[in-house]
CSV table of C-alpha atoms and ligand atoms in Angstrom, one decimal:
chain,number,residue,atom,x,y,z
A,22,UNK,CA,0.0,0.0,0.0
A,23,UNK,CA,1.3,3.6,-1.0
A,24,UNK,CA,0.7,6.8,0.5
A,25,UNK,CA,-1.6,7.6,-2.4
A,26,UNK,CA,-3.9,5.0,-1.5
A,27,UNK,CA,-4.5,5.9,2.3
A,28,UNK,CA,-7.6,7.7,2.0
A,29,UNK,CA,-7.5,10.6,4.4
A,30,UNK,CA,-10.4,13.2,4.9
A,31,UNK,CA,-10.1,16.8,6.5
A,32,UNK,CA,-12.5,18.0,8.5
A,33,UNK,CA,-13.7,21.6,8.3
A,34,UNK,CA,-13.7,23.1,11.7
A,35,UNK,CA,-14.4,26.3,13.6
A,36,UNK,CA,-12.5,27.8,16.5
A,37,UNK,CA,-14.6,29.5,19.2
A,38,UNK,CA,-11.5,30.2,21.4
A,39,UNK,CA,-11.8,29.7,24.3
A,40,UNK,CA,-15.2,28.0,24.2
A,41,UNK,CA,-14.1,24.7,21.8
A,42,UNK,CA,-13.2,24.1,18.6
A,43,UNK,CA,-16.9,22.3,16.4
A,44,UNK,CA,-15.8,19.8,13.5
A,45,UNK,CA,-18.0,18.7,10.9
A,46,UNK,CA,-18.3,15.6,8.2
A,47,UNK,CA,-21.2,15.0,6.3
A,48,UNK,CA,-22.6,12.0,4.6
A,49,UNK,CA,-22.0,11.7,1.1
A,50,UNK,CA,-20.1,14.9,1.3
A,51,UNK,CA,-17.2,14.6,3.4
A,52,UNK,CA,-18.1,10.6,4.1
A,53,UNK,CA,-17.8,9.4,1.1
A,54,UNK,CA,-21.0,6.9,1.8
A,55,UNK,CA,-24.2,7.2,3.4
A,56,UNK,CA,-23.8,6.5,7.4
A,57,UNK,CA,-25.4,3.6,8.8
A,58,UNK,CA,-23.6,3.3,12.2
A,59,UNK,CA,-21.3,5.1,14.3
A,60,UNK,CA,-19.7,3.6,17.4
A,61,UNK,CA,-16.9,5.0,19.1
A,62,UNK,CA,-13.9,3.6,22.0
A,63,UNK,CA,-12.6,5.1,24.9
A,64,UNK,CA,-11.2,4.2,28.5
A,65,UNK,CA,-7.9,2.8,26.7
A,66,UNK,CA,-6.5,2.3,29.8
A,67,UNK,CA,-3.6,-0.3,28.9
A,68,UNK,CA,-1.5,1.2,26.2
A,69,UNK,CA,-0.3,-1.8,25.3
A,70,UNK,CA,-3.5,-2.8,23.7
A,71,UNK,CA,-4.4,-4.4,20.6
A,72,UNK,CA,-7.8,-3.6,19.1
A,73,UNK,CA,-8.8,-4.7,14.9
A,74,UNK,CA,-6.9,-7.4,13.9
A,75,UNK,CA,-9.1,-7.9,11.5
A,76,UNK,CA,-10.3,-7.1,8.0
A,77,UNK,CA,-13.6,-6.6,6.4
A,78,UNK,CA,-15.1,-8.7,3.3
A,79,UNK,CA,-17.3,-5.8,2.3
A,80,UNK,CA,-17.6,-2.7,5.2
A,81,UNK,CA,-16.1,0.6,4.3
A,82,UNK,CA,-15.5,2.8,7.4
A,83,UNK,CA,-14.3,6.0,8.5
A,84,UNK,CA,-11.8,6.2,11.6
A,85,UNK,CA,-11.3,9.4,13.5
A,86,UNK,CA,-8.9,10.0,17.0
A,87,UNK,CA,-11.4,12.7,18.8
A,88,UNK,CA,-9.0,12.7,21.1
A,89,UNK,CA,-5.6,11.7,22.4
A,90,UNK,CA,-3.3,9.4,20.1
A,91,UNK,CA,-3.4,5.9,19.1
A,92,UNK,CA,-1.3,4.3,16.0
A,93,UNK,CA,-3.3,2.6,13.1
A,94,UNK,CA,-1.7,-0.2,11.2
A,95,UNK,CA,-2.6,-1.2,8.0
A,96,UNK,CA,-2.3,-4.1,5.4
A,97,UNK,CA,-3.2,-4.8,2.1
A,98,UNK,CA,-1.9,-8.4,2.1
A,99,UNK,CA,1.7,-7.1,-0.2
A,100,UNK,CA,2.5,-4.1,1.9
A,101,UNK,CA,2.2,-2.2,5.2
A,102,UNK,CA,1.8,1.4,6.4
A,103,UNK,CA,1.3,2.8,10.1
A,104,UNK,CA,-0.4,6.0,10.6
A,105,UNK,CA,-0.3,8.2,13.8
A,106,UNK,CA,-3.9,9.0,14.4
A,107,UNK,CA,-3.7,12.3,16.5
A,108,UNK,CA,-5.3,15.2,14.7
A,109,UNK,CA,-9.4,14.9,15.6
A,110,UNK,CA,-9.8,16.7,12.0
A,111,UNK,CA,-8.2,13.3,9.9
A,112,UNK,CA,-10.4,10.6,8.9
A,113,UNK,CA,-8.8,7.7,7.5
A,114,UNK,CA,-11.2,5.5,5.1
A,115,UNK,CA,-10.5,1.7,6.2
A,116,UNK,CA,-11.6,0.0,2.5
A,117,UNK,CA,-12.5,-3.2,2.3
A,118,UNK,CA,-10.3,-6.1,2.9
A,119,UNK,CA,-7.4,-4.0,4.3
A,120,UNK,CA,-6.0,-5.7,7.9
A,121,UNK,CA,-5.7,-3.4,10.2
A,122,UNK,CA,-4.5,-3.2,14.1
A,123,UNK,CA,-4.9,0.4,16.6
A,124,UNK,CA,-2.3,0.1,19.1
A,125,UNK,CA,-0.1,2.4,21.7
A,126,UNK,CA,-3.0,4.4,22.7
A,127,UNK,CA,-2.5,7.6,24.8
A,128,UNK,CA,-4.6,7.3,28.1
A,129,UNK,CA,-7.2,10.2,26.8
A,130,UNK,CA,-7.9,8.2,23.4
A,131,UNK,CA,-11.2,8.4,22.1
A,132,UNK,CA,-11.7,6.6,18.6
A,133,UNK,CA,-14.3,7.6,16.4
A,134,UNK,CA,-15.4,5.2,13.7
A,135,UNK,CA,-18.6,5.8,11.0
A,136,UNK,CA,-19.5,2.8,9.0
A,137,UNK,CA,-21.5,2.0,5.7
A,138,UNK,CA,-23.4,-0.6,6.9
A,139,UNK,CA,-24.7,-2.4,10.2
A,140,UNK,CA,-23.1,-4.7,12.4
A,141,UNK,CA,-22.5,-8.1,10.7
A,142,UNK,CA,-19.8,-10.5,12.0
A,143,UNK,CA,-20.0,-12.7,9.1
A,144,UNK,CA,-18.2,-9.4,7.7
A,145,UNK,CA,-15.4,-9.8,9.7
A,146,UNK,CA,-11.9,-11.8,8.6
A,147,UNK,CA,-10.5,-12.1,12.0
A,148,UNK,CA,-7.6,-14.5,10.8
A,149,UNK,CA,-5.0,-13.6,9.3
A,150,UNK,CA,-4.0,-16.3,7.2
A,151,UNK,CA,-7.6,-16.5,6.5
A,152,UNK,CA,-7.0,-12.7,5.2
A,153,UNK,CA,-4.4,-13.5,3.0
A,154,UNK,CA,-5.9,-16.3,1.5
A,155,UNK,CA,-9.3,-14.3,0.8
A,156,UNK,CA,-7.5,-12.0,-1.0
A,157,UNK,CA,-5.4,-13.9,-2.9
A,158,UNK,CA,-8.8,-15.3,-4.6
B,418,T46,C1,-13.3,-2.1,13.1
B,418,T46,C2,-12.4,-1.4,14.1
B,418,T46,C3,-11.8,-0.2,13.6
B,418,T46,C4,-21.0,-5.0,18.1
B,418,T46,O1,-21.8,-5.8,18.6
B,418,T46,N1,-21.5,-4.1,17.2
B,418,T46,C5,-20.7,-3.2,16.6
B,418,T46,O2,-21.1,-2.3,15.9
B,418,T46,C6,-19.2,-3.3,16.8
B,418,T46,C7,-18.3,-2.3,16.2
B,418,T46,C8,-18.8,-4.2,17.7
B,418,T46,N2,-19.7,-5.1,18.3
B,418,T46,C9,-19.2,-6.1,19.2
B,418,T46,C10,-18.4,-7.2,18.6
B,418,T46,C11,-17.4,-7.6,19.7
B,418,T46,O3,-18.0,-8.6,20.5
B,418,T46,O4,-18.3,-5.5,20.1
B,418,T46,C12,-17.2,-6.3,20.5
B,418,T46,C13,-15.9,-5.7,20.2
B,418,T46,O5,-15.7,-5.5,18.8
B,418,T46,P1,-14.2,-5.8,18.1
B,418,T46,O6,-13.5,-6.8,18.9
B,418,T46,O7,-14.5,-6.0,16.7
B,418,T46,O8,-13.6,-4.3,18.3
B,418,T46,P2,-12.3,-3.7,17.6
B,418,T46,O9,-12.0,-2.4,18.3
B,418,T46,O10,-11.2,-4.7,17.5
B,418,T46,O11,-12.9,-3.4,16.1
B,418,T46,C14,-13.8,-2.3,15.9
B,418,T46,C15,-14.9,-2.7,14.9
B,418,T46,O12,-15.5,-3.9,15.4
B,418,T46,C16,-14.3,-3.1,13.6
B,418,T46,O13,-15.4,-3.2,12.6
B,418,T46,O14,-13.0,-2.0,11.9
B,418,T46,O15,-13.1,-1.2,15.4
């Protein structure tokens, strides 16, 4: 995977110093899907953490840090690229059938993830030989 094919998105934003800064995405605008689900993480307590380790057959999603730091690793089954997630107005699109992993999260971490569809484990690829072989078909 290169650079070019990490998806990020930019929020827009407005600073009401000192009263909070308001970031906004919109569906089809700044998503680029309509949003079926949202669900978010927090209370990362043990940085040493492993959350994903899996891929999706078919679910497109959207992954924002609101807050804190966490790194995302990602895998297209012939190459690998790690992102620092800690800019709350950076999406990342996670495609289909990429692997990825969140680790070393910062104790305030808060992970913000739209989605394209409902919950459906029979989505998931939680193996990662599995993985490999599913896209090697
Ligand atoms: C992903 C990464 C970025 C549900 O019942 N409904 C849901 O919508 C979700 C997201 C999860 N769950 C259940 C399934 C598991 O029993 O919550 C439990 C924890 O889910 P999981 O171990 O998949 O969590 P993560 O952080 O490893 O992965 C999550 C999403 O599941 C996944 O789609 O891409 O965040």
């Amino acid at each position: 995977m290169n650079k070019k094919d990490v998806d990020i998105i930019t929020l827009q934003s407005f600073l009401d110093a000192p009263d909070g800064r308001l970031f906004i995405g919109e569906a089809l605008k700044h998503i680029p899907f309509a949003i079926k689900r949202f669900y978010f993480i927090n209370q990362l307590a043990d940085s040493q953490a492993i959350r994903g380790k899996h891929a999706h057959k078919n679910l497109e999603q959207v992954i924002f840090c609101i807050n804190g730091s966490f790194d995302l690793g990602l895998d297209d089954g012939r190459q690998k690229w790690n992102i620092v997630m800690n800019n709350p107005a950076h999406g990342v699109l996670l495609k289909k059938k990429v692997w990825h992993t969140m680790t070393n999260f910062s104790p305030n971490c808060v992970i913000l993830v739209v989605a394209n569809d409902y919950y459906d484990e029979n989505d998931y690829i939680r193996n990662y030989d599995e993985f490999v072989r599913y896209i090697g078909e």
